[in-house]
């Protein structure tokens, strides 16, 4: 495993960081608690020290599972990354920016983006309890909230740093202009954004800026929720309440299959799976600090961590880029 400094922050994260969205269960067709804990433990056993979660994942369940999984572990050797700013319990009293309706037990639950100072402070206290810890390594705004000035949100994170409740602050899903605004008032550690072989839009403007200004990039959905593993073109099936039934619709399946077919021989030459090759490629792209990889079983977690054992030459990286351009 490689360990990388996150921007100008004091944090050093594992290049493969455990993504805990799926173990929350909601939007992913449920979860198995035993398997989720085993996946976290397997990640740690194979060198993953950084775990990324959010209160919204499973309406608190994902954070609780991480808190339980870390009992008895050396907390000082782990980095907990969580978020704030999505409110689903009505505590925002109608304030903030309506986002979408989530579903739980067949019931629609309105979700709001809400990043006002008092809400940031409140959410962190709740997260600390669920995570069974007294500090968060990286606190991130989950989604931009147009109803709250950016400097107010950044001020809240500065207060939490002074209080010792967080070590660094970042954002997620921020545009270039939003990053510039946040960095103008706060020592911004990172921006967590989607980045994959199929979605490289940040290479146009955001990535050059964050690279030049030493702001970390945490890449999420590098496997496009599993699509780039190739298994959904084989015999894998999705439950009816799995959001990927709709998510996968944005991609051209024939083009994706053609790309994976072109990459398969290279993966085999490395004695690696397609998913491992994709993760390793993502980790090697300029300006990418760490790569999030979700796992719902111990086997998946081990496979993700071992992606960092793959060596890719300059010629092989060029070959991949050429195939991406074709497909």
PDB file of C-alpha atoms in Angstrom:
ATOM      1  CA  UNK A   1       0.000   0.000   0.000  1.00  0.00           C
ATOM      2  CA  UNK A   2       1.085   3.557  -0.695  1.00  0.00           C
ATOM      3  CA  UNK A   3       0.391   6.442   1.669  1.00  0.00           C
ATOM      4  CA  UNK A   4      -0.040   9.962   0.388  1.00  0.00           C
ATOM      5  CA  UNK A   5      -0.154  13.451   1.870  1.00  0.00           C
ATOM      6  CA  UNK A   6      -3.526  15.103   1.347  1.00  0.00           C
ATOM      7  CA  UNK A   7      -2.913  18.584  -0.027  1.00  0.00           C
ATOM      8  CA  UNK A   8      -1.489  20.966   2.567  1.00  0.00           C
ATOM      9  CA  UNK A   9      -3.198  19.147   5.431  1.00  0.00           C
ATOM     10  CA  UNK A  10      -1.375  17.117   8.094  1.00  0.00           C
ATOM     11  CA  UNK A  11      -3.109  13.960   6.868  1.00  0.00           C
ATOM     12  CA  UNK A  12      -1.450  11.017   5.182  1.00  0.00           C
ATOM     13  CA  UNK A  13      -3.994   8.660   3.661  1.00  0.00           C
ATOM     14  CA  UNK A  14      -3.807   5.214   2.111  1.00  0.00           C
ATOM     15  CA  UNK A  15      -3.880   5.493  -1.684  1.00  0.00           C
ATOM     16  CA  UNK A  16      -6.821   3.083  -1.697  1.00  0.00           C
ATOM     17  CA  UNK A  17      -9.308   4.488   0.764  1.00  0.00           C
ATOM     18  CA  UNK A  18     -12.276   2.408   1.874  1.00  0.00           C
ATOM     19  CA  UNK A  19     -15.538   3.880   0.565  1.00  0.00           C
ATOM     20  CA  UNK A  20     -18.438   3.165   2.903  1.00  0.00           C
ATOM     21  CA  UNK A  21     -21.426   4.304   0.821  1.00  0.00           C
ATOM     22  CA  UNK A  22     -22.628   0.807  -0.086  1.00  0.00           C
ATOM     23  CA  UNK A  23     -22.504  -0.639   3.432  1.00  0.00           C
ATOM     24  CA  UNK A  24     -25.061   1.966   4.479  1.00  0.00           C
ATOM     25  CA  UNK A  25     -27.531  -0.143   2.526  1.00  0.00           C
ATOM     26  CA  UNK A  26     -29.981   2.511   1.390  1.00  0.00           C
ATOM     27  CA  UNK A  27     -29.880   2.948  -2.402  1.00  0.00           C
ATOM     28  CA  UNK A  28     -27.771  -0.247  -2.632  1.00  0.00           C
ATOM     29  CA  UNK A  29     -30.376  -2.941  -1.994  1.00  0.00           C
ATOM     30  CA  UNK A  30     -29.661  -3.360   1.722  1.00  0.00           C
ATOM     31  CA  UNK A  31     -26.595  -4.643   3.558  1.00  0.00           C
ATOM     32  CA  UNK A  32     -25.304  -7.470   5.720  1.00  0.00           C
ATOM     33  CA  UNK A  33     -23.806  -6.182   8.956  1.00  0.00           C
ATOM     34  CA  UNK A  34     -21.437  -9.122   9.435  1.00  0.00           C
ATOM     35  CA  UNK A  35     -20.111  -8.837   5.889  1.00  0.00           C
ATOM     36  CA  UNK A  36     -19.690  -5.069   6.202  1.00  0.00           C
ATOM     37  CA  UNK A  37     -17.614  -5.346   9.366  1.00  0.00           C
ATOM     38  CA  UNK A  38     -15.547  -8.117   7.759  1.00  0.00           C
ATOM     39  CA  UNK A  39     -14.918  -5.887   4.717  1.00  0.00           C
ATOM     40  CA  UNK A  40     -13.634  -3.055   6.906  1.00  0.00           C
ATOM     41  CA  UNK A  41     -11.375  -5.409   8.863  1.00  0.00           C
ATOM     42  CA  UNK A  42     -10.019  -6.981   5.662  1.00  0.00           C
ATOM     43  CA  UNK A  43      -9.222  -3.529   4.300  1.00  0.00           C
ATOM     44  CA  UNK A  44      -7.266  -2.677   7.433  1.00  0.00           C
ATOM     45  CA  UNK A  45      -5.468  -6.037   7.382  1.00  0.00           C
ATOM     46  CA  UNK A  46      -4.242  -5.245   3.852  1.00  0.00           C
ATOM     47  CA  UNK A  47      -2.882  -1.783   4.575  1.00  0.00           C
ATOM     48  CA  UNK A  48      -5.892   0.473   4.138  1.00  0.00           C
ATOM     49  CA  UNK A  49      -5.787   3.061   6.917  1.00  0.00           C
ATOM     50  CA  UNK A  50      -8.373   5.544   5.602  1.00  0.00           C
ATOM     51  CA  UNK A  51     -12.145   5.078   5.732  1.00  0.00           C
ATOM     52  CA  UNK A  52     -14.579   7.452   4.007  1.00  0.00           C
ATOM     53  CA  UNK A  53     -18.196   7.637   5.110  1.00  0.00           C
ATOM     54  CA  UNK A  54     -21.066  10.112   5.592  1.00  0.00           C
ATOM     55  CA  UNK A  55     -24.094  10.486   7.864  1.00  0.00           C
ATOM     56  CA  UNK A  56     -26.387  10.109   4.855  1.00  0.00           C
ATOM     57  CA  UNK A  57     -25.086   6.624   4.013  1.00  0.00           C
ATOM     58  CA  UNK A  58     -27.750   4.440   5.546  1.00  0.00           C
ATOM     59  CA  UNK A  59     -29.050   7.371   7.605  1.00  0.00           C
ATOM     60  CA  UNK A  60     -26.229   6.953  10.124  1.00  0.00           C
ATOM     61  CA  UNK A  61     -25.701   3.196   9.714  1.00  0.00           C
ATOM     62  CA  UNK A  62     -22.466   3.460   7.723  1.00  0.00           C
ATOM     63  CA  UNK A  63     -20.849   5.632  10.399  1.00  0.00           C
ATOM     64  CA  UNK A  64     -22.063   3.276  13.123  1.00  0.00           C
ATOM     65  CA  UNK A  65     -20.562   0.261  11.345  1.00  0.00           C
ATOM     66  CA  UNK A  66     -17.205   2.003  11.051  1.00  0.00           C
ATOM     67  CA  UNK A  67     -17.348   2.962  14.718  1.00  0.00           C
ATOM     68  CA  UNK A  68     -18.038  -0.652  15.669  1.00  0.00           C
ATOM     69  CA  UNK A  69     -15.380  -2.031  13.318  1.00  0.00           C
ATOM     70  CA  UNK A  70     -12.673   0.205  14.796  1.00  0.00           C
ATOM     71  CA  UNK A  71     -13.274  -0.851  18.399  1.00  0.00           C
ATOM     72  CA  UNK A  72     -10.001  -2.347  19.598  1.00  0.00           C
ATOM     73  CA  UNK A  73      -8.029  -0.931  16.659  1.00  0.00           C
ATOM     74  CA  UNK A  74      -5.248   1.641  17.027  1.00  0.00           C
ATOM     75  CA  UNK A  75      -7.239   4.824  16.331  1.00  0.00           C
ATOM     76  CA  UNK A  76      -4.083   6.904  15.867  1.00  0.00           C
ATOM     77  CA  UNK A  77      -3.087   4.779  12.866  1.00  0.00           C
ATOM     78  CA  UNK A  78      -6.472   5.184  11.184  1.00  0.00           C
ATOM     79  CA  UNK A  79      -7.978   8.152   9.347  1.00  0.00           C
ATOM     80  CA  UNK A  80     -11.726   8.647   9.485  1.00  0.00           C
ATOM     81  CA  UNK A  81     -13.175  10.778   6.707  1.00  0.00           C
ATOM     82  CA  UNK A  82     -16.809  11.783   6.999  1.00  0.00           C
ATOM     83  CA  UNK A  83     -19.126  14.496   5.765  1.00  0.00           C
ATOM     84  CA  UNK A  84     -21.955  16.838   6.685  1.00  0.00           C
ATOM     85  CA  UNK A  85     -24.596  18.904   4.970  1.00  0.00           C
ATOM     86  CA  UNK A  86     -27.305  16.434   3.926  1.00  0.00           C
ATOM     87  CA  UNK A  87     -30.266  16.579   6.297  1.00  0.00           C
ATOM     88  CA  UNK A  88     -33.080  14.047   6.135  1.00  0.00           C
ATOM     89  CA  UNK A  89     -34.572  14.101   9.649  1.00  0.00           C
ATOM     90  CA  UNK A  90     -36.390  17.442   9.454  1.00  0.00           C
ATOM     91  CA  UNK A  91     -34.010  19.104  11.927  1.00  0.00           C
ATOM     92  CA  UNK A  92     -33.301  21.853   9.373  1.00  0.00           C
ATOM     93  CA  UNK A  93     -36.904  23.053   9.805  1.00  0.00           C
ATOM     94  CA  UNK A  94     -37.282  23.718   6.102  1.00  0.00           C
ATOM     95  CA  UNK A  95     -34.025  25.645   5.814  1.00  0.00           C
ATOM     96  CA  UNK A  96     -31.421  24.860   3.207  1.00  0.00           C
ATOM     97  CA  UNK A  97     -31.762  23.698  -0.385  1.00  0.00           C
ATOM     98  CA  UNK A  98     -34.082  20.823  -1.308  1.00  0.00           C
ATOM     99  CA  UNK A  99     -32.053  18.057  -2.980  1.00  0.00           C
ATOM    100  CA  UNK A 100     -34.171  14.952  -3.635  1.00  0.00           C
ATOM    101  CA  UNK A 101     -36.443  12.373  -1.993  1.00  0.00           C
ATOM    102  CA  UNK A 102     -34.682   9.363  -0.547  1.00  0.00           C
ATOM    103  CA  UNK A 103     -36.643   6.201   0.206  1.00  0.00           C
ATOM    104  CA  UNK A 104     -36.735   4.102   3.362  1.00  0.00           C
ATOM    105  CA  UNK A 105     -39.162   1.219   3.825  1.00  0.00           C
ATOM    106  CA  UNK A 106     -41.152   2.485   0.871  1.00  0.00           C
ATOM    107  CA  UNK A 107     -41.525   5.964   2.365  1.00  0.00           C
ATOM    108  CA  UNK A 108     -40.246   9.111   0.613  1.00  0.00           C
ATOM    109  CA  UNK A 109     -37.878  11.157   2.794  1.00  0.00           C
ATOM    110  CA  UNK A 110     -37.024  14.721   1.659  1.00  0.00           C
ATOM    111  CA  UNK A 111     -33.276  15.378   1.746  1.00  0.00           C
ATOM    112  CA  UNK A 112     -31.915  18.920   2.004  1.00  0.00           C
ATOM    113  CA  UNK A 113     -28.478  20.409   1.460  1.00  0.00           C
ATOM    114  CA  UNK A 114     -27.822  22.486   4.563  1.00  0.00           C
ATOM    115  CA  UNK A 115     -24.375  23.796   5.446  1.00  0.00           C
ATOM    116  CA  UNK A 116     -25.176  26.614   7.895  1.00  0.00           C
ATOM    117  CA  UNK A 117     -22.661  26.995  10.719  1.00  0.00           C
ATOM    118  CA  UNK A 118     -24.938  25.761  13.505  1.00  0.00           C
ATOM    119  CA  UNK A 119     -25.857  22.667  11.486  1.00  0.00           C
ATOM    120  CA  UNK A 120     -22.216  21.807  10.801  1.00  0.00           C
ATOM    121  CA  UNK A 121     -21.462  21.903  14.535  1.00  0.00           C
ATOM    122  CA  UNK A 122     -24.563  19.815  15.310  1.00  0.00           C
ATOM    123  CA  UNK A 123     -23.823  17.166  12.685  1.00  0.00           C
ATOM    124  CA  UNK A 124     -20.240  16.713  13.837  1.00  0.00           C
ATOM    125  CA  UNK A 125     -21.372  15.976  17.390  1.00  0.00           C
ATOM    126  CA  UNK A 126     -23.760  13.339  16.047  1.00  0.00           C
ATOM    127  CA  UNK A 127     -21.077  11.808  13.828  1.00  0.00           C
ATOM    128  CA  UNK A 128     -18.570  11.620  16.686  1.00  0.00           C
ATOM    129  CA  UNK A 129     -21.068   9.563  18.694  1.00  0.00           C
ATOM    130  CA  UNK A 130     -21.841   7.190  15.840  1.00  0.00           C
ATOM    131  CA  UNK A 131     -18.156   6.781  15.016  1.00  0.00           C
ATOM    132  CA  UNK A 132     -17.228   6.219  18.678  1.00  0.00           C
ATOM    133  CA  UNK A 133     -14.344   8.682  18.485  1.00  0.00           C
ATOM    134  CA  UNK A 134     -13.467  12.124  19.795  1.00  0.00           C
ATOM    135  CA  UNK A 135     -12.093  13.543  16.545  1.00  0.00           C
ATOM    136  CA  UNK A 136     -12.574  13.271  12.787  1.00  0.00           C
ATOM    137  CA  UNK A 137      -9.507  13.345  10.563  1.00  0.00           C
ATOM    138  CA  UNK A 138     -11.161  14.914   7.515  1.00  0.00           C
ATOM    139  CA  UNK A 139     -14.568  16.583   7.596  1.00  0.00           C
ATOM    140  CA  UNK A 140     -16.093  17.278   4.179  1.00  0.00           C
ATOM    141  CA  UNK A 141     -19.107  19.219   2.963  1.00  0.00           C
ATOM    142  CA  UNK A 142     -21.080  16.530   1.141  1.00  0.00           C
ATOM    143  CA  UNK A 143     -22.718  18.710  -1.534  1.00  0.00           C
ATOM    144  CA  UNK A 144     -22.675  22.466  -2.252  1.00  0.00           C
ATOM    145  CA  UNK A 145     -25.498  24.328  -0.532  1.00  0.00           C
ATOM    146  CA  UNK A 146     -26.544  27.426  -2.493  1.00  0.00           C
ATOM    147  CA  UNK A 147     -28.553  28.717   0.485  1.00  0.00           C
ATOM    148  CA  UNK A 148     -25.476  29.136   2.729  1.00  0.00           C
ATOM    149  CA  UNK A 149     -22.502  31.423   2.003  1.00  0.00           C
ATOM    150  CA  UNK A 150     -19.348  29.386   1.437  1.00  0.00           C
ATOM    151  CA  UNK A 151     -17.372  31.448   3.945  1.00  0.00           C
ATOM    152  CA  UNK A 152     -19.910  30.624   6.683  1.00  0.00           C
ATOM    153  CA  UNK A 153     -19.421  26.902   6.102  1.00  0.00           C
ATOM    154  CA  UNK A 154     -15.639  27.280   6.050  1.00  0.00           C
ATOM    155  CA  UNK A 155     -15.777  29.301   9.284  1.00  0.00           C
ATOM    156  CA  UNK A 156     -17.593  26.406  10.971  1.00  0.00           C
ATOM    157  CA  UNK A 157     -14.835  23.996   9.998  1.00  0.00           C
ATOM    158  CA  UNK A 158     -12.188  26.419  11.243  1.00  0.00           C
ATOM    159  CA  UNK A 159     -13.956  26.503  14.618  1.00  0.00           C
ATOM    160  CA  UNK A 160     -13.978  22.698  14.729  1.00  0.00           C
ATOM    161  CA  UNK A 161     -10.254  22.562  13.958  1.00  0.00           C
ATOM    162  CA  UNK A 162      -9.547  24.979  16.835  1.00  0.00           C
ATOM    163  CA  UNK A 163     -11.661  22.799  19.109  1.00  0.00           C
ATOM    164  CA  UNK A 164      -9.687  19.699  18.102  1.00  0.00           C
ATOM    165  CA  UNK A 165     -12.795  17.924  16.817  1.00  0.00           C
ATOM    166  CA  UNK A 166     -11.490  17.713  13.259  1.00  0.00           C
ATOM    167  CA  UNK A 167      -7.940  17.696  11.904  1.00  0.00           C
ATOM    168  CA  UNK A 168      -8.681  19.075   8.436  1.00  0.00           C
ATOM    169  CA  UNK A 169     -11.590  20.257   6.332  1.00  0.00           C
ATOM    170  CA  UNK A 170     -12.527  19.596   2.732  1.00  0.00           C
ATOM    171  CA  UNK A 171     -15.426  19.705   0.324  1.00  0.00           C
ATOM    172  CA  UNK A 172     -17.093  17.313  -2.071  1.00  0.00           C
ATOM    173  CA  UNK A 173     -18.691  17.842  -5.478  1.00  0.00           C
ATOM    174  CA  UNK A 174     -17.370  21.418  -5.670  1.00  0.00           C
ATOM    175  CA  UNK A 175     -16.855  23.153  -8.999  1.00  0.00           C
ATOM    176  CA  UNK A 176     -13.663  25.052  -9.783  1.00  0.00           C
ATOM    177  CA  UNK A 177     -15.249  28.388  -8.868  1.00  0.00           C
ATOM    178  CA  UNK A 178     -16.566  27.012  -5.586  1.00  0.00           C
ATOM    179  CA  UNK A 179     -13.135  25.584  -4.741  1.00  0.00           C
ATOM    180  CA  UNK A 180     -11.558  28.973  -5.395  1.00  0.00           C
ATOM    181  CA  UNK A 181     -14.099  30.672  -3.132  1.00  0.00           C
ATOM    182  CA  UNK A 182     -13.588  28.165  -0.308  1.00  0.00           C
ATOM    183  CA  UNK A 183      -9.796  28.224  -0.585  1.00  0.00           C
ATOM    184  CA  UNK A 184      -9.900  32.018  -0.350  1.00  0.00           C
ATOM    185  CA  UNK A 185     -11.133  31.859   3.242  1.00  0.00           C
ATOM    186  CA  UNK A 186      -9.936  28.461   4.515  1.00  0.00           C
ATOM    187  CA  UNK A 187      -6.951  26.126   4.182  1.00  0.00           C
ATOM    188  CA  UNK A 188      -8.877  23.653   2.051  1.00  0.00           C
ATOM    189  CA  UNK A 189      -7.468  20.132   2.271  1.00  0.00           C
ATOM    190  CA  UNK A 190      -9.344  18.462  -0.559  1.00  0.00           C
ATOM    191  CA  UNK A 191     -12.243  18.147  -2.951  1.00  0.00           C
ATOM    192  CA  UNK A 192     -13.930  14.752  -3.311  1.00  0.00           C
ATOM    193  CA  UNK A 193     -15.259  14.375  -6.838  1.00  0.00           C
ATOM    194  CA  UNK A 194     -16.247  11.658  -9.323  1.00  0.00           C
ATOM    195  CA  UNK A 195     -13.389  10.524 -11.552  1.00  0.00           C
ATOM    196  CA  UNK A 196     -13.039   7.394 -13.628  1.00  0.00           C
ATOM    197  CA  UNK A 197     -12.002   6.061 -17.017  1.00  0.00           C
ATOM    198  CA  UNK A 198     -15.523   6.956 -18.157  1.00  0.00           C
ATOM    199  CA  UNK A 199     -15.678  10.373 -16.486  1.00  0.00           C
ATOM    200  CA  UNK A 200     -12.568  12.514 -16.769  1.00  0.00           C
ATOM    201  CA  UNK A 201     -14.206  15.942 -16.943  1.00  0.00           C
ATOM    202  CA  UNK A 202     -12.189  17.302 -14.006  1.00  0.00           C
ATOM    203  CA  UNK A 203      -9.060  17.063 -16.155  1.00  0.00           C
ATOM    204  CA  UNK A 204     -10.234  20.152 -18.072  1.00  0.00           C
ATOM    205  CA  UNK A 205     -10.143  22.782 -15.340  1.00  0.00           C
ATOM    206  CA  UNK A 206     -10.506  21.538 -11.757  1.00  0.00           C
ATOM    207  CA  UNK A 207      -7.536  19.154 -11.704  1.00  0.00           C
ATOM    208  CA  UNK A 208      -4.998  21.642 -13.110  1.00  0.00           C
ATOM    209  CA  UNK A 209      -6.044  24.187 -10.464  1.00  0.00           C
ATOM    210  CA  UNK A 210      -5.983  21.825  -7.482  1.00  0.00           C
ATOM    211  CA  UNK A 211      -2.652  20.397  -8.598  1.00  0.00           C
ATOM    212  CA  UNK A 212      -1.125  23.876  -8.904  1.00  0.00           C
ATOM    213  CA  UNK A 213      -2.465  24.963  -5.516  1.00  0.00           C
ATOM    214  CA  UNK A 214      -1.764  21.712  -3.643  1.00  0.00           C
ATOM    215  CA  UNK A 215      -5.385  20.860  -2.897  1.00  0.00           C
ATOM    216  CA  UNK A 216      -6.014  17.138  -2.651  1.00  0.00           C
ATOM    217  CA  UNK A 217      -8.390  15.279  -4.955  1.00  0.00           C
ATOM    218  CA  UNK A 218     -10.249  12.279  -3.539  1.00  0.00           C
ATOM    219  CA  UNK A 219     -11.606  10.346  -6.512  1.00  0.00           C
ATOM    220  CA  UNK A 220     -14.939   8.625  -5.988  1.00  0.00           C
ATOM    221  CA  UNK A 221     -16.768   6.160  -8.241  1.00  0.00           C
ATOM    222  CA  UNK A 222     -13.539   5.067  -9.989  1.00  0.00           C
ATOM    223  CA  UNK A 223     -15.262   1.795 -10.918  1.00  0.00           C
ATOM    224  CA  UNK A 224     -18.527   3.590 -11.758  1.00  0.00           C
ATOM    225  CA  UNK A 225     -20.348   1.731  -8.982  1.00  0.00           C
ATOM    226  CA  UNK A 226     -18.916  -1.570 -10.211  1.00  0.00           C
ATOM    227  CA  UNK A 227     -19.655  -1.172 -13.923  1.00  0.00           C
ATOM    228  CA  UNK A 228     -15.939  -1.172 -14.818  1.00  0.00           C
ATOM    229  CA  UNK A 229     -15.432  -4.461 -13.010  1.00  0.00           C
ATOM    230  CA  UNK A 230     -17.133  -6.122 -15.972  1.00  0.00           C
ATOM    231  CA  UNK A 231     -19.295  -8.396 -13.850  1.00  0.00           C
ATOM    232  CA  UNK A 232     -22.540  -6.635 -14.779  1.00  0.00           C
ATOM    233  CA  UNK A 233     -22.027  -7.760 -18.359  1.00  0.00           C
ATOM    234  CA  UNK A 234     -21.801 -11.344 -17.120  1.00  0.00           C
ATOM    235  CA  UNK A 235     -24.180 -12.865 -14.591  1.00  0.00           C
ATOM    236  CA  UNK A 236     -24.488 -10.223 -11.855  1.00  0.00           C
ATOM    237  CA  UNK A 237     -27.968  -8.938 -11.028  1.00  0.00           C
ATOM    238  CA  UNK A 238     -29.195  -5.920  -9.094  1.00  0.00           C
ATOM    239  CA  UNK A 239     -32.036  -5.698  -6.599  1.00  0.00           C
ATOM    240  CA  UNK A 240     -34.985  -3.553  -7.622  1.00  0.00           C
ATOM    241  CA  UNK A 241     -34.163  -0.830  -5.073  1.00  0.00           C
ATOM    242  CA  UNK A 242     -30.504  -0.563  -6.119  1.00  0.00           C
ATOM    243  CA  UNK A 243     -29.873   2.916  -7.561  1.00  0.00           C
ATOM    244  CA  UNK A 244     -27.457   1.455 -10.108  1.00  0.00           C
ATOM    245  CA  UNK A 245     -30.404   0.243 -12.179  1.00  0.00           C
ATOM    246  CA  UNK A 246     -30.791   3.895 -13.210  1.00  0.00           C
ATOM    247  CA  UNK A 247     -27.167   4.978 -12.743  1.00  0.00           C
ATOM    248  CA  UNK A 248     -25.779   2.578 -15.338  1.00  0.00           C
ATOM    249  CA  UNK A 249     -28.201   3.981 -17.909  1.00  0.00           C
ATOM    250  CA  UNK A 250     -25.979   7.016 -18.535  1.00  0.00           C
ATOM    251  CA  UNK A 251     -23.335   4.826 -20.207  1.00  0.00           C
ATOM    252  CA  UNK A 252     -23.264   3.136 -23.603  1.00  0.00           C
ATOM    253  CA  UNK A 253     -22.987  -0.550 -22.663  1.00  0.00           C
ATOM    254  CA  UNK A 254     -21.472  -1.612 -25.988  1.00  0.00           C
ATOM    255  CA  UNK A 255     -18.695   0.981 -25.723  1.00  0.00           C
ATOM    256  CA  UNK A 256     -17.971   0.004 -22.125  1.00  0.00           C
ATOM    257  CA  UNK A 257     -17.834  -3.674 -23.055  1.00  0.00           C
ATOM    258  CA  UNK A 258     -15.466  -2.889 -25.936  1.00  0.00           C
ATOM    259  CA  UNK A 259     -13.177  -0.903 -23.628  1.00  0.00           C
ATOM    260  CA  UNK A 260     -13.075  -3.665 -21.036  1.00  0.00           C
ATOM    261  CA  UNK A 261     -12.395  -6.263 -23.714  1.00  0.00           C
ATOM    262  CA  UNK A 262      -9.417  -4.204 -24.886  1.00  0.00           C
ATOM    263  CA  UNK A 263      -8.079  -3.913 -21.321  1.00  0.00           C
ATOM    264  CA  UNK A 264      -8.667  -7.539 -20.342  1.00  0.00           C
ATOM    265  CA  UNK A 265      -5.385  -8.916 -21.816  1.00  0.00           C
ATOM    266  CA  UNK A 266      -3.384  -6.284 -19.919  1.00  0.00           C
ATOM    267  CA  UNK A 267      -5.164  -7.172 -16.673  1.00  0.00           C
ATOM    268  CA  UNK A 268      -4.473 -10.860 -17.268  1.00  0.00           C
ATOM    269  CA  UNK A 269      -0.800 -10.162 -17.947  1.00  0.00           C
ATOM    270  CA  UNK A 270      -0.632  -8.552 -14.503  1.00  0.00           C
ATOM    271  CA  UNK A 271      -2.511 -11.476 -12.922  1.00  0.00           C
ATOM    272  CA  UNK A 272      -5.097  -8.910 -11.906  1.00  0.00           C
ATOM    273  CA  UNK A 273      -8.836  -8.403 -12.302  1.00  0.00           C
ATOM    274  CA  UNK A 274     -10.251  -5.631 -14.451  1.00  0.00           C
ATOM    275  CA  UNK A 275     -11.370  -3.842 -11.278  1.00  0.00           C
ATOM    276  CA  UNK A 276      -7.830  -3.915  -9.885  1.00  0.00           C
ATOM    277  CA  UNK A 277      -6.382  -2.589 -13.132  1.00  0.00           C
ATOM    278  CA  UNK A 278      -8.924   0.240 -13.182  1.00  0.00           C
ATOM    279  CA  UNK A 279      -8.214   1.200  -9.567  1.00  0.00           C
ATOM    280  CA  UNK A 280      -4.463   1.178 -10.098  1.00  0.00           C
ATOM    281  CA  UNK A 281      -4.743   3.275 -13.278  1.00  0.00           C
ATOM    282  CA  UNK A 282      -6.898   5.799 -11.419  1.00  0.00           C
ATOM    283  CA  UNK A 283      -4.406   6.053  -8.552  1.00  0.00           C
ATOM    284  CA  UNK A 284      -1.606   6.873 -11.016  1.00  0.00           C
ATOM    285  CA  UNK A 285      -3.293   9.842 -12.695  1.00  0.00           C
ATOM    286  CA  UNK A 286      -1.697  13.212 -12.083  1.00  0.00           C
ATOM    287  CA  UNK A 287      -3.293  15.211  -9.305  1.00  0.00           C
ATOM    288  CA  UNK A 288      -5.288  12.311  -7.845  1.00  0.00           C
ATOM    289  CA  UNK A 289      -4.442  12.009  -4.154  1.00  0.00           C
ATOM    290  CA  UNK A 290      -6.382   8.892  -3.185  1.00  0.00           C
ATOM    291  CA  UNK A 291      -9.007   6.638  -4.731  1.00  0.00           C
ATOM    292  CA  UNK A 292     -12.187   5.507  -2.979  1.00  0.00           C
ATOM    293  CA  UNK A 293     -13.084   1.851  -3.409  1.00  0.00           C
ATOM    294  CA  UNK A 294     -16.167   0.356  -1.824  1.00  0.00           C
ATOM    295  CA  UNK A 295     -16.427  -3.223  -0.628  1.00  0.00           C
ATOM    296  CA  UNK A 296     -19.305  -5.188   0.878  1.00  0.00           C
ATOM    297  CA  UNK A 297     -17.307  -8.362   1.552  1.00  0.00           C
ATOM    298  CA  UNK A 298     -13.841  -9.212   2.843  1.00  0.00           C
ATOM    299  CA  UNK A 299     -12.870 -10.672  -0.540  1.00  0.00           C
ATOM    300  CA  UNK A 300     -13.775  -7.444  -2.349  1.00  0.00           C
ATOM    301  CA  UNK A 301     -11.851  -5.395   0.211  1.00  0.00           C
ATOM    302  CA  UNK A 302      -8.726  -7.518  -0.131  1.00  0.00           C
ATOM    303  CA  UNK A 303      -8.919  -7.323  -3.915  1.00  0.00           C
ATOM    304  CA  UNK A 304      -9.209  -3.526  -3.822  1.00  0.00           C
ATOM    305  CA  UNK A 305      -6.193  -3.143  -1.549  1.00  0.00           C
ATOM    306  CA  UNK A 306      -4.064  -5.457  -3.689  1.00  0.00           C
ATOM    307  CA  UNK A 307      -4.688  -3.250  -6.729  1.00  0.00           C
ATOM    308  CA  UNK A 308      -1.799  -1.149  -5.463  1.00  0.00           C
ATOM    309  CA  UNK A 309       0.568  -4.072  -6.050  1.00  0.00           C
ATOM    310  CA  UNK A 310       0.196  -3.664  -9.820  1.00  0.00           C
ATOM    311  CA  UNK A 311       3.008  -1.968 -11.731  1.00  0.00           C
ATOM    312  CA  UNK A 312       2.098  -0.114 -14.925  1.00  0.00           C
ATOM    313  CA  UNK A 313       4.817   1.103 -17.285  1.00  0.00           C
ATOM    314  CA  UNK A 314       4.710   4.348 -19.247  1.00  0.00           C
ATOM    315  CA  UNK A 315       3.923   2.365 -22.393  1.00  0.00           C
ATOM    316  CA  UNK A 316       1.073   0.544 -20.669  1.00  0.00           C
ATOM    317  CA  UNK A 317      -0.368   3.797 -19.356  1.00  0.00           C
ATOM    318  CA  UNK A 318      -0.175   5.220 -22.878  1.00  0.00           C
ATOM    319  CA  UNK A 319      -1.934   2.135 -24.236  1.00  0.00           C
ATOM    320  CA  UNK A 320      -4.783   2.618 -21.754  1.00  0.00           C
ATOM    321  CA  UNK A 321      -5.137   6.289 -22.709  1.00  0.00           C
ATOM    322  CA  UNK A 322      -5.270   5.321 -26.374  1.00  0.00           C
ATOM    323  CA  UNK A 323      -8.014   2.776 -25.694  1.00  0.00           C
ATOM    324  CA  UNK A 324      -9.975   5.347 -23.717  1.00  0.00           C
ATOM    325  CA  UNK A 325      -9.763   7.728 -26.670  1.00  0.00           C
ATOM    326  CA  UNK A 326     -11.106   5.014 -28.983  1.00  0.00           C
ATOM    327  CA  UNK A 327     -14.044   4.056 -26.820  1.00  0.00           C
TER     328      UNK A 327
END
